Short mmCIF file of C-alpha atoms in Angstrom, two decimals:
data_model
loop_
_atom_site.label_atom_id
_atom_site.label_comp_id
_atom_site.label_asym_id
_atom_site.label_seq_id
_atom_site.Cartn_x
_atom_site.Cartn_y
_atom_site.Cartn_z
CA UNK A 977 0.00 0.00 0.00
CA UNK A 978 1.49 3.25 -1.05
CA UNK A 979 1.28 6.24 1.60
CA UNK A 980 0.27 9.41 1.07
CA UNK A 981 3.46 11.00 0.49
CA UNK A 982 4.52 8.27 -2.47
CA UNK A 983 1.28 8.66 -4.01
CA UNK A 984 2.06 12.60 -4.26
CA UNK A 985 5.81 12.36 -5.50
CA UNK A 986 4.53 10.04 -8.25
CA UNK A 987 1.93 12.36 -9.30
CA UNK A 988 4.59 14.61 -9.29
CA UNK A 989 6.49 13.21 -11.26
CA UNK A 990 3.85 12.74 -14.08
CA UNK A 991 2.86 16.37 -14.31
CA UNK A 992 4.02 19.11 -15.74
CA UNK A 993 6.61 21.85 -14.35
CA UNK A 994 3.70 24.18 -14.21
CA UNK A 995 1.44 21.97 -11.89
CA UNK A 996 4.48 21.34 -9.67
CA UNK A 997 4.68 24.76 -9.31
CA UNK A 998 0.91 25.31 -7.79
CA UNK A 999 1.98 22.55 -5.67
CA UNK A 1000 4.99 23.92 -4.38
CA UNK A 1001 2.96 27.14 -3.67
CA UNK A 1002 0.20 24.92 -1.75
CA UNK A 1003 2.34 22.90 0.20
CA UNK A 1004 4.52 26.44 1.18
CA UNK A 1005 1.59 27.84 2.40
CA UNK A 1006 0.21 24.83 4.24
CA UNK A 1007 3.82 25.22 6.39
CA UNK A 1008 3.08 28.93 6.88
CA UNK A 1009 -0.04 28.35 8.28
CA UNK A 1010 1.13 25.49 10.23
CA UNK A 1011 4.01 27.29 11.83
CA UNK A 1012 1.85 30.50 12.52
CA UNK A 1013 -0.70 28.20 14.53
CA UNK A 1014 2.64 27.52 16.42
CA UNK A 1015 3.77 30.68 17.05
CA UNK A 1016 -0.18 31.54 18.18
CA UNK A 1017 -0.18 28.73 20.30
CA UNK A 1018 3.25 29.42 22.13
CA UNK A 1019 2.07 32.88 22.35
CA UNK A 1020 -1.08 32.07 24.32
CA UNK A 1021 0.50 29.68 26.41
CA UNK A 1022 2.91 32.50 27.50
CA UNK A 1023 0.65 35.01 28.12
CA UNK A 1024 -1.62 32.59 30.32
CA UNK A 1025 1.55 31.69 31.88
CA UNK A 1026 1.62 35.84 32.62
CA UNK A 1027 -1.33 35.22 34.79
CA UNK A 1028 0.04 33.15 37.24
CA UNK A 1029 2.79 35.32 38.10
CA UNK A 1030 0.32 38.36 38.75
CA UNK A 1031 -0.53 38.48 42.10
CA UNK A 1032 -0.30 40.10 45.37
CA UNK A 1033 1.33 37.61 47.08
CA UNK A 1034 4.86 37.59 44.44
CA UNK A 1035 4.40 41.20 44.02
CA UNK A 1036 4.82 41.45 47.14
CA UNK A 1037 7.84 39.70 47.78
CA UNK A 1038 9.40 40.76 44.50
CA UNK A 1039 8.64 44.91 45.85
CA UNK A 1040 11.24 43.86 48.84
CA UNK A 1041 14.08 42.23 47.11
#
């Protein structure tokens, strides 16, 4: 059984330059998007991260160090 990935280099392979091309383009943007989800993600988790550092209690203690 062939996986996705050999399935797509053979059709590859049997079109033209062009068609690779729009490919190319698709598969560039499908990493884009899949890195920015990252970088949202990561950025979330830091600000809710934020959240447990703001609070009386360390602001306290960080005012007399």
């Amino acid at each position: 059984m062939n996986t996705a990935k050999e399935r797509l280099l053979k059709i590859i392979d049997e079109i033209p330059e062009q068609e690779v091309n729009k490919i190319l383009d698709f598969a560039e943007y499908l990493k884009i998007k899949r890195e920015k989800s990252l970088s949202e993600d990561l950025a979330k988790a830091s600000e809710s991260s934020l959240d447990f550092w703001d609070n009386e209690i360390d602001d306290e203690v960080w005012n007399d160090v």
